[in-house]
GROMACS .gro file of C-alpha atoms in nm:
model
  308
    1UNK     CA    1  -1.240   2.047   0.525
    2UNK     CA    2  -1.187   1.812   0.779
    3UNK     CA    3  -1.428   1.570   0.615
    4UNK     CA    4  -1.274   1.546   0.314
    5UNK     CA    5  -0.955   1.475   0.438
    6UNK     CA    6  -1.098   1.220   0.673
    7UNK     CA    7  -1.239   1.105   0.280
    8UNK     CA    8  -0.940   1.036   0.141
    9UNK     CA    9  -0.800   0.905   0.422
   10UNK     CA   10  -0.518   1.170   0.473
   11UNK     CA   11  -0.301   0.990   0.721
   12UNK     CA   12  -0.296   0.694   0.468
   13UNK     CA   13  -0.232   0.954   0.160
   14UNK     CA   14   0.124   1.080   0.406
   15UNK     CA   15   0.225   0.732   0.455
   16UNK     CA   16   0.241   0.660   0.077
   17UNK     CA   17   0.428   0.988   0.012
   18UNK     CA   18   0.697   0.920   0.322
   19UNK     CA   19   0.782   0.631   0.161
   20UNK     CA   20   0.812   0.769  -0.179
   21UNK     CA   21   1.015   0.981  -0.033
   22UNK     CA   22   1.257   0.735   0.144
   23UNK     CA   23   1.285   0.569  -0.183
   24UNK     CA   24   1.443   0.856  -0.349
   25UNK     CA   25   1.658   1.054  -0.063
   26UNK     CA   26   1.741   0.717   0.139
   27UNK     CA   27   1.739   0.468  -0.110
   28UNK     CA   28   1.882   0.617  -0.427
   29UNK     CA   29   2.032   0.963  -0.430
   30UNK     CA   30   2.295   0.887  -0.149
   31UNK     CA   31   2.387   0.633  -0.382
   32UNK     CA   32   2.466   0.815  -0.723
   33UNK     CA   33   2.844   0.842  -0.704
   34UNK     CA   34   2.941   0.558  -0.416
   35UNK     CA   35   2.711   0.283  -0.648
   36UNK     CA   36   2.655   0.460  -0.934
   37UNK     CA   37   2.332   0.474  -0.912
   38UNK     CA   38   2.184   0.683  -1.210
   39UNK     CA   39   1.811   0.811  -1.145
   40UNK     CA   40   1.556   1.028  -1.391
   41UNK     CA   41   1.334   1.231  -1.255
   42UNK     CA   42   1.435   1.603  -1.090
   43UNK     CA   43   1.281   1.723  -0.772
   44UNK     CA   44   0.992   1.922  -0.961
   45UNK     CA   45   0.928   1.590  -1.155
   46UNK     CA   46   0.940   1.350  -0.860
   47UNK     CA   47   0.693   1.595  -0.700
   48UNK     CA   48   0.464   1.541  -1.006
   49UNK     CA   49   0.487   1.160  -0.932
   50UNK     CA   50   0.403   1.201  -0.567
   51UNK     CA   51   0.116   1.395  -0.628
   52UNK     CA   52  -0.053   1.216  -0.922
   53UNK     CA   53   0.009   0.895  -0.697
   54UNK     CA   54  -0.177   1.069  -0.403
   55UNK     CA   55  -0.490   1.218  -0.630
   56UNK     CA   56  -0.555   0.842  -0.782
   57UNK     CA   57  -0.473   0.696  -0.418
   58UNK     CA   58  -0.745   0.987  -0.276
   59UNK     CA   59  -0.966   0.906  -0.569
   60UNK     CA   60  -0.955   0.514  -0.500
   61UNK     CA   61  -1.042   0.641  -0.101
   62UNK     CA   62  -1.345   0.806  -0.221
   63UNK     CA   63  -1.472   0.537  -0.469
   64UNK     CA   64  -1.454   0.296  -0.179
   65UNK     CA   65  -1.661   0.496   0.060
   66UNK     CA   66  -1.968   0.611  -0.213
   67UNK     CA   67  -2.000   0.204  -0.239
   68UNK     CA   68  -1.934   0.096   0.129
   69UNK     CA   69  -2.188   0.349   0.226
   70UNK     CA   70  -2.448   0.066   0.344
   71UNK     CA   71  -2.154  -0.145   0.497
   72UNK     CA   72  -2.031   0.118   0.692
   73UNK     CA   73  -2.337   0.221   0.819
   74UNK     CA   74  -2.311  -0.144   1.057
   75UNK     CA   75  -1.996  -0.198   1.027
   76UNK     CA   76  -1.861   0.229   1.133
   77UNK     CA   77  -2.164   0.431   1.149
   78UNK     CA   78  -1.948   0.708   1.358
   79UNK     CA   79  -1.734   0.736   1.082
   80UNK     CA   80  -1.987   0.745   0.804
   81UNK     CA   81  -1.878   1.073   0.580
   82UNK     CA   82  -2.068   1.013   0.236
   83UNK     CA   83  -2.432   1.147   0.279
   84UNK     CA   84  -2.388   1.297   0.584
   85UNK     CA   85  -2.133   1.509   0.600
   86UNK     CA   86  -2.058   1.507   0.221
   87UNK     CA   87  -2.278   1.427  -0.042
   88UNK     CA   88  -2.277   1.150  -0.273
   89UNK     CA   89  -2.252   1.320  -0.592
   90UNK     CA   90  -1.974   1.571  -0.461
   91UNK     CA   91  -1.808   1.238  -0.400
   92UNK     CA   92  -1.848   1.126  -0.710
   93UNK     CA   93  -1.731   1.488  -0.803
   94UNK     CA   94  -1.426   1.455  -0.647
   95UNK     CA   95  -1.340   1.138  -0.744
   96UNK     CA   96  -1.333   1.237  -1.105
   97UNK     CA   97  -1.181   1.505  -1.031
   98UNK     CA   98  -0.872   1.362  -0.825
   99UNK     CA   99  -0.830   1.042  -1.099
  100UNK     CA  100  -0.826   1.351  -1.394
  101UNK     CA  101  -0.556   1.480  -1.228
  102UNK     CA  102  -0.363   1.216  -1.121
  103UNK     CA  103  -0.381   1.045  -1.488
  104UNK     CA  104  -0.329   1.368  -1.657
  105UNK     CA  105   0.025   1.475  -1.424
  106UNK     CA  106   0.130   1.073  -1.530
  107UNK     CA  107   0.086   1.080  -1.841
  108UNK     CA  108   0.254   1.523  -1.836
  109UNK     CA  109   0.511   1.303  -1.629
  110UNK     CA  110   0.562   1.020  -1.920
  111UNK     CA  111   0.600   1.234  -2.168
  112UNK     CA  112   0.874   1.489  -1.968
  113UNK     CA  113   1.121   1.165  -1.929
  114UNK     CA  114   1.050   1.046  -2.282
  115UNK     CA  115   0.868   0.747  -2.231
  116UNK     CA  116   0.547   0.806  -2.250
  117UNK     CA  117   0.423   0.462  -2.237
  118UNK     CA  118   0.498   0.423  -1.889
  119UNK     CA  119   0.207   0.658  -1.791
  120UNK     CA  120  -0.015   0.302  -1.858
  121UNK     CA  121   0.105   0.244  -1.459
  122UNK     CA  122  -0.071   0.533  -1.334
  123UNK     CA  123  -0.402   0.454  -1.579
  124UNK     CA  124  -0.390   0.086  -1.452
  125UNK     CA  125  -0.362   0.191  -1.099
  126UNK     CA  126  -0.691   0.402  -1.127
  127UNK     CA  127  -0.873   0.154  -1.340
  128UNK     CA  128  -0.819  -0.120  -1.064
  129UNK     CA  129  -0.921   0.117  -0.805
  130UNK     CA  130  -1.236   0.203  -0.958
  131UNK     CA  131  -1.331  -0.193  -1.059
  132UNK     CA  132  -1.228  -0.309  -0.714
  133UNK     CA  133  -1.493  -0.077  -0.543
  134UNK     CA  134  -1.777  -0.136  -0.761
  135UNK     CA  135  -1.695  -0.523  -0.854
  136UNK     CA  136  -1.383  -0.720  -0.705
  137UNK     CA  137  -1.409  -0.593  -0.378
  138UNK     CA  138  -1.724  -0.804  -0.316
  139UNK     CA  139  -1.538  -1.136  -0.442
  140UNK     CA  140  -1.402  -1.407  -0.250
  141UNK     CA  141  -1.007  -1.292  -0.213
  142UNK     CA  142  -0.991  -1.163  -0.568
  143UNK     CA  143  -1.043  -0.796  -0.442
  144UNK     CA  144  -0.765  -0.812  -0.150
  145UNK     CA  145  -0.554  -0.945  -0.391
  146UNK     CA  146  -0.603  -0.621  -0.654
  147UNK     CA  147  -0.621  -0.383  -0.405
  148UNK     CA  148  -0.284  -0.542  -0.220
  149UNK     CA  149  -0.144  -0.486  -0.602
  150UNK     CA  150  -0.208  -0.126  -0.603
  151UNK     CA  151  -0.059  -0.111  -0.311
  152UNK     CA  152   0.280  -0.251  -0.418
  153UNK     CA  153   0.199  -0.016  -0.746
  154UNK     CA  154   0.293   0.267  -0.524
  155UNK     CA  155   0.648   0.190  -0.444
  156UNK     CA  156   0.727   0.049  -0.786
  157UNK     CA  157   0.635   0.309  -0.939
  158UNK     CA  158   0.932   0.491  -0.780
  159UNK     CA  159   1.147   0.233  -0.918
  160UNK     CA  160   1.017   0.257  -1.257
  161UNK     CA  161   1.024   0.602  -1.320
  162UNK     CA  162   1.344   0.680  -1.111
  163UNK     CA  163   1.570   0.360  -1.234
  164UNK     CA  164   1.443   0.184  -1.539
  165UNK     CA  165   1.469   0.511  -1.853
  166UNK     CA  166   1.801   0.527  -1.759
  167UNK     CA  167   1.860   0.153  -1.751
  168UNK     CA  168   1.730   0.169  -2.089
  169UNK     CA  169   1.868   0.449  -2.234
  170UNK     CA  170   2.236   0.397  -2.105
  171UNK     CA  171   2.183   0.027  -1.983
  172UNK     CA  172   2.353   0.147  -1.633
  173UNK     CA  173   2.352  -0.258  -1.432
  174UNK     CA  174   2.405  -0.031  -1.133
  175UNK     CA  175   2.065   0.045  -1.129
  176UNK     CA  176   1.940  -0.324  -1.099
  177UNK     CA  177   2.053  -0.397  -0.707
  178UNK     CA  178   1.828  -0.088  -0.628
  179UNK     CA  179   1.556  -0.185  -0.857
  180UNK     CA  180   1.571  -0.542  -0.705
  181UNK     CA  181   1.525  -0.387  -0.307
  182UNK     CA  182   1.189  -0.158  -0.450
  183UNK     CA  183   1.078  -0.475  -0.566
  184UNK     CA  184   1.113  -0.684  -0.267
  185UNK     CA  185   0.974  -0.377  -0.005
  186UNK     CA  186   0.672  -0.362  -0.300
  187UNK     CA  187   0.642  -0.725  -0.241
  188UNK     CA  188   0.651  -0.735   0.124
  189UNK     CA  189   0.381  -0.426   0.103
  190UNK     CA  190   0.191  -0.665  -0.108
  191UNK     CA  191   0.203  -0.960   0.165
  192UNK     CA  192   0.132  -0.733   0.468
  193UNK     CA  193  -0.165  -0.510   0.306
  194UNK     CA  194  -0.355  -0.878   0.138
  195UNK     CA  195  -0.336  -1.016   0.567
  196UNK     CA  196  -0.469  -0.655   0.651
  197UNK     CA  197  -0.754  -0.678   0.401
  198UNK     CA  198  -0.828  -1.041   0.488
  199UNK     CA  199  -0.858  -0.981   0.878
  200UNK     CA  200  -1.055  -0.608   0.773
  201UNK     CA  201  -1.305  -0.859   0.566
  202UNK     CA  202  -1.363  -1.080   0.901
  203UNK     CA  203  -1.402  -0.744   1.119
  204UNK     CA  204  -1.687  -0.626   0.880
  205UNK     CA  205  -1.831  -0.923   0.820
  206UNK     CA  206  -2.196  -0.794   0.923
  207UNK     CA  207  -2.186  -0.501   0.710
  208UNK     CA  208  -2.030  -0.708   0.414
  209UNK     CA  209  -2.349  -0.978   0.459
  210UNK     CA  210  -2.642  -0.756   0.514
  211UNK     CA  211  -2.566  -0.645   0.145
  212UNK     CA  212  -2.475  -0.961  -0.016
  213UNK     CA  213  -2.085  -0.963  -0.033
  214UNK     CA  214  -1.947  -1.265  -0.095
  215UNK     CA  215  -1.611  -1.197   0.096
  216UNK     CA  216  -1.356  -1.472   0.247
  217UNK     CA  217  -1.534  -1.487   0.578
  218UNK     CA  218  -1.892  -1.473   0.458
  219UNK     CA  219  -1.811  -1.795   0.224
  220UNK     CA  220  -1.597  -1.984   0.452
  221UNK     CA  221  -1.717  -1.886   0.804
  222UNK     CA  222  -1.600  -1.662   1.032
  223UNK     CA  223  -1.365  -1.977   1.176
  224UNK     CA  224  -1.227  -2.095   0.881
  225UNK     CA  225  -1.128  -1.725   0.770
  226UNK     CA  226  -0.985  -1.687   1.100
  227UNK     CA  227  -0.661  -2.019   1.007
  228UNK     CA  228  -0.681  -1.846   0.647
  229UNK     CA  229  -0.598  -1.504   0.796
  230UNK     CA  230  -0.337  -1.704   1.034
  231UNK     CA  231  -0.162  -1.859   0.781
  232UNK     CA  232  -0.126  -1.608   0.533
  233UNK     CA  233   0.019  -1.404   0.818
  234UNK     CA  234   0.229  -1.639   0.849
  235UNK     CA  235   0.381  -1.567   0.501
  236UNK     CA  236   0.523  -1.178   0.543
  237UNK     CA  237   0.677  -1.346   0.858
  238UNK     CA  238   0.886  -1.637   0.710
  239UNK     CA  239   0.954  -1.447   0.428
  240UNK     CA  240   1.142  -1.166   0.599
  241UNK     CA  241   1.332  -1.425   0.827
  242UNK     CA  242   1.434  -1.567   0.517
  243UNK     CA  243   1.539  -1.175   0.362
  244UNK     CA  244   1.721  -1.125   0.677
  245UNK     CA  245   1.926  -1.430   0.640
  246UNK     CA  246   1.976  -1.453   0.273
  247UNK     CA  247   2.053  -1.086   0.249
  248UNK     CA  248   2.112  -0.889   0.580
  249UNK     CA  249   2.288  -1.128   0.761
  250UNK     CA  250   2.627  -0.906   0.714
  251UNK     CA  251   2.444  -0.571   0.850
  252UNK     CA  252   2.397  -0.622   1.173
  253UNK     CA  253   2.232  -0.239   1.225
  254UNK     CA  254   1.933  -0.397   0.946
  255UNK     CA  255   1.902  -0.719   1.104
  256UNK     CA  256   1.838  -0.570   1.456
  257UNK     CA  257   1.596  -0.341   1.329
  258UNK     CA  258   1.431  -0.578   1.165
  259UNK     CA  259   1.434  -0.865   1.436
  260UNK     CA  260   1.282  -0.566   1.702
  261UNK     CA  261   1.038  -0.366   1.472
  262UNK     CA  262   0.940  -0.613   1.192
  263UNK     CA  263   0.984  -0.958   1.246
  264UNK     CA  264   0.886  -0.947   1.655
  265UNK     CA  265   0.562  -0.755   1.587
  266UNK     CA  266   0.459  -0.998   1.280
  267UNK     CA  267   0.505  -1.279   1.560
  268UNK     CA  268   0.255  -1.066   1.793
  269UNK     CA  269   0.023  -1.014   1.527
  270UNK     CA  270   0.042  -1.446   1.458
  271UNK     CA  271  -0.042  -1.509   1.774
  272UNK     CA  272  -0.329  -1.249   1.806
  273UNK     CA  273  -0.494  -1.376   1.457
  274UNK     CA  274  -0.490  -1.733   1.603
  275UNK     CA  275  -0.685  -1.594   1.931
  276UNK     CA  276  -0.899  -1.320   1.781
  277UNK     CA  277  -1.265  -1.366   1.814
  278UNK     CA  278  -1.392  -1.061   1.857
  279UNK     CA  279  -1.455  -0.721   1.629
  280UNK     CA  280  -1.242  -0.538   1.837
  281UNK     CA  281  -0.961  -0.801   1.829
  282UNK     CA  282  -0.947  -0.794   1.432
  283UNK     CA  283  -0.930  -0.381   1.481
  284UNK     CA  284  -0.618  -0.367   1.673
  285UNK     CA  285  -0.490  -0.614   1.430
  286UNK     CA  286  -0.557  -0.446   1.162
  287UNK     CA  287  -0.368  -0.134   1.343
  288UNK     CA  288  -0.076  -0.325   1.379
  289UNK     CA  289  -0.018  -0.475   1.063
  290UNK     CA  290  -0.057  -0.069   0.945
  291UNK     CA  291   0.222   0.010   1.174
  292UNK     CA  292   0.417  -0.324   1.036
  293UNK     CA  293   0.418  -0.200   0.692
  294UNK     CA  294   0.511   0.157   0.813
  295UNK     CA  295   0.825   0.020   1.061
  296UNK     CA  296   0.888  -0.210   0.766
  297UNK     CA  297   0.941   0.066   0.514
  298UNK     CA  298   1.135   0.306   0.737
  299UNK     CA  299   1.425   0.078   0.753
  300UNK     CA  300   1.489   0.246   0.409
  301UNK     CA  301   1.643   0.564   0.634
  302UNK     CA  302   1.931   0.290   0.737
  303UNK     CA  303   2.081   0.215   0.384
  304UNK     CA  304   2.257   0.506   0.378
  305UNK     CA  305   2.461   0.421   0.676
  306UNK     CA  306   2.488   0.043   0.565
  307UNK     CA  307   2.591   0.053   0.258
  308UNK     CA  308   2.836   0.388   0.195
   0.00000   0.00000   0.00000
């Protein structure tokens, strides 16, 4: 058992569903009478959208691995799984089976709110999952780019299925503010994860040439990777310096957390891209930049005492 939640990368898998969470109980529902804030889905449906988002998230885990299986065994042979402590084809087994499931509650969840063509978010979410392991993932940028989008698919998806039916069905404006901060956490999720992915690429860079990847750092050098990797950090940075001022700068309580536990770490992170050299450098950036994005979204818990 242990294996296969190493697999789908279980610590990963509660991450996306804490924040999921903090969308809905910190973000929204405090905010249904004070802002009139008018969401969808009930507790047993927002539990369907958790799950199905954790099965194709799982699935997309598992994908990853059965093709990294030759990378990993350079880049992380100690945490090899596929083929040695599972097999490929119950990989491939699971995989199915977590994407069937995860489609099949979207589109069950689509068609309880009465609009079923929203379930095309979970389908496109699995479908990029699935080409970026076998395909994009060995193209220069193009596969941190889709993967970052998947990422940012998780906490719109909130958004859309919580704020948008009922935007559309009793055009409540309310809604938009709310929709508007998903967005902008989604998009901030989207800058960190595409730095992550970039500075993972120049950690694995053996693995990734001994099977003919063509990723950032194998095309451009290890060096020249290293100032793109420093400069697109340098993007989540200005960009919440700029949030902070254009829209915090009256909540004191936000912009303190954000100065100590977003904006301060980002700085850290900066300075250690423009320094790294070696493997292990690129791994504790790559840890950081994790616990960015998690700091980053758990300044959701403080909107309820900001804004009421």
């Amino acid at each position: 058992m242990i294996h296969f939640l190493n697999l789908i990368r279980w610590k990963n898998l509660l991450m996306i569903a804490l924040v999921q969470i903090l969308i809905k109980y910190a973000l929204l529902l405090p905010f249904n009478e004070s802002q009139g804030v008018t969401t969808t889905l009930s507790t047993f449906a927002f539990i369907i959208l958790v799950i199905a988002t954790l099965c194709i998230a799982a699935g997309g885990y598992i994908i990853n691995d059965i093709y990294d299986i030759d990378t990993d065994k350079v880049n992380k042979p100690s945490k090899v799984i596929i083929n040695k402590h599972i097999s490929e084809k119950d990989g491939y087994t699971y995989f199915m089976l977590l994407n069937v499931i995860g489609v099949g509650l979207g589109f069950y969840l689509s068609y309880l709110i009465n609009y079923s063509s929203l379930f095309v978010v979970f389908f496109i979410s699995s479908a990029l999952l699935y080409i970026y392991s076998t395909a994009l993932k060995q193209m220069f940028l193009i596969g941190n780019i889709v993967v970052s989008i998947v990422v940012a698919l998780s906490i719109l998806v909130v958004g859309i299925f919580e704020l948008i039916p009922s935007m559309l069905s009793i055009n409540n404006v309310a809604n938009i503010p709310f929709l508007e901060i998903i967005r902008d956490y989604a998009i901030f999720a989207f800058l960190i994860n595409l730095v992550r992915e970039v500075v993972k690429d120049i950690e694995d860079i053996n693995g990734d040439h001994k099977v003919g990847m063509q990723t950032m750092p194998i095309v451009l050098g290890r060096d020249r990777a290293n100032k793109v990797a420093f400069v697109l950090s340098l993007i989540p940075l200005f960009a919440v310096v700029y949030y902070i001022i254009t829209s915090l700068f009256t909540q004191q309580l936000l912009v303190g957390y954000f100065l100590v536990f977003v904006v301060a770490p980002l700085i850290y992170i900066t300075i250690k891209i423009f320094s790294a050299e070696q493997q292990s450098h690129y791994k504790h950036i790559s840890l950081m930049l994790k616990l960015v994005m998690l700091t980053g979204m758990l300044s959701m818990s403080l909107y309820p005492f900001i804004l009421n």
